[in-house]
Amino acid sequence: MPELSPTATRRVHGCLIHIDIIDGKIWIQRDGTEEGIATELVRAGVPKDRIVLGFRSEELRKNSEFA
């Protein structure tokens, strides 16, 4: 049986979505989904002023429709 390299047997883990609840708001820190988790949250009834796009700079967040 051939020997496997250490990388062939190592588990690789990646974070698709990272969300925090900070001061009652949903902070989306990472969103690797196709449609966007913010869209799904709004569809589920979460008000846009309770969703913060944390992966965007503060300057860009000011011009968005979210908190």
CSV table of C-alpha atoms in Angstrom, one decimal:
chain,number,residue,atom,x,y,z
A,1,MET,CA,0.0,0.0,0.0
A,2,PRO,CA,1.4,3.4,-0.9
A,3,GLU,CA,2.2,5.9,1.9
A,4,LEU,CA,-0.1,8.9,2.1
A,5,SER,CA,1.4,12.3,2.6
A,6,PRO,CA,0.4,14.2,5.8
A,7,THR,CA,-1.8,16.6,3.8
A,8,ALA,CA,-3.8,13.7,2.2
A,9,THR,CA,-4.9,12.5,5.6
A,10,ARG,CA,-5.5,15.9,7.2
A,11,ARG,CA,-9.0,17.4,7.5
A,12,VAL,CA,-9.6,20.7,5.9
A,13,HIS,CA,-12.2,23.0,7.4
A,14,GLY,CA,-13.5,26.3,6.0
A,15,CYS,CA,-16.1,28.6,7.4
A,16,LEU,CA,-18.9,29.4,4.9
A,17,ILE,CA,-20.9,31.6,7.2
A,18,HIS,CA,-19.8,33.5,10.4
A,19,ILE,CA,-22.6,35.3,12.3
A,20,ASP,CA,-22.4,37.1,15.7
A,21,ILE,CA,-25.2,38.5,17.8
A,22,ILE,CA,-23.9,41.8,19.1
A,23,ASP,CA,-26.1,44.3,21.1
A,24,GLY,CA,-29.2,42.6,19.7
A,25,LYS,CA,-28.1,42.9,16.0
A,26,ILE,CA,-27.1,40.2,13.7
A,27,TRP,CA,-23.5,40.8,12.5
A,28,ILE,CA,-22.7,38.9,9.3
A,29,GLN,CA,-18.9,38.6,9.5
A,30,ARG,CA,-18.5,36.1,6.6
A,31,ASP,CA,-20.9,35.1,3.9
A,32,GLY,CA,-19.8,32.6,1.3
A,33,THR,CA,-23.3,31.7,0.2
A,34,GLU,CA,-24.5,32.3,-3.3
A,35,GLU,CA,-27.6,34.3,-2.6
A,36,GLY,CA,-26.5,35.9,0.6
A,37,ILE,CA,-27.5,35.2,4.2
A,38,ALA,CA,-28.8,38.8,4.7
A,39,THR,CA,-31.4,38.1,1.9
A,40,GLU,CA,-32.5,34.9,3.7
A,41,LEU,CA,-32.8,36.7,7.0
A,42,VAL,CA,-34.9,39.5,5.5
A,43,ARG,CA,-37.1,36.8,3.8
A,44,ALA,CA,-37.5,35.2,7.2
A,45,GLY,CA,-38.8,38.5,8.7
A,46,VAL,CA,-35.7,40.0,10.3
A,47,PRO,CA,-35.8,43.8,9.8
A,48,LYS,CA,-32.9,45.3,7.8
A,49,ASP,CA,-32.0,47.7,10.6
A,50,ARG,CA,-31.1,44.6,12.8
A,51,ILE,CA,-28.6,43.2,10.2
A,52,VAL,CA,-25.1,44.5,10.0
A,53,LEU,CA,-22.8,43.6,7.1
A,54,GLY,CA,-19.7,43.2,9.2
A,55,PHE,CA,-17.6,42.0,6.3
A,56,ARG,CA,-17.9,45.5,4.7
A,57,SER,CA,-16.0,48.5,5.9
A,58,GLU,CA,-17.8,51.0,8.1
A,59,GLU,CA,-17.7,53.5,5.2
A,60,LEU,CA,-19.5,51.1,2.8
A,61,ARG,CA,-22.0,50.0,5.5
A,62,LYS,CA,-23.2,53.7,5.8
A,63,ASN,CA,-24.5,53.6,2.2
A,64,SER,CA,-26.2,50.2,2.5
A,65,GLU,CA,-29.9,49.5,3.3
A,66,PHE,CA,-28.8,47.5,6.3
A,67,ALA,CA,-27.7,48.7,9.8
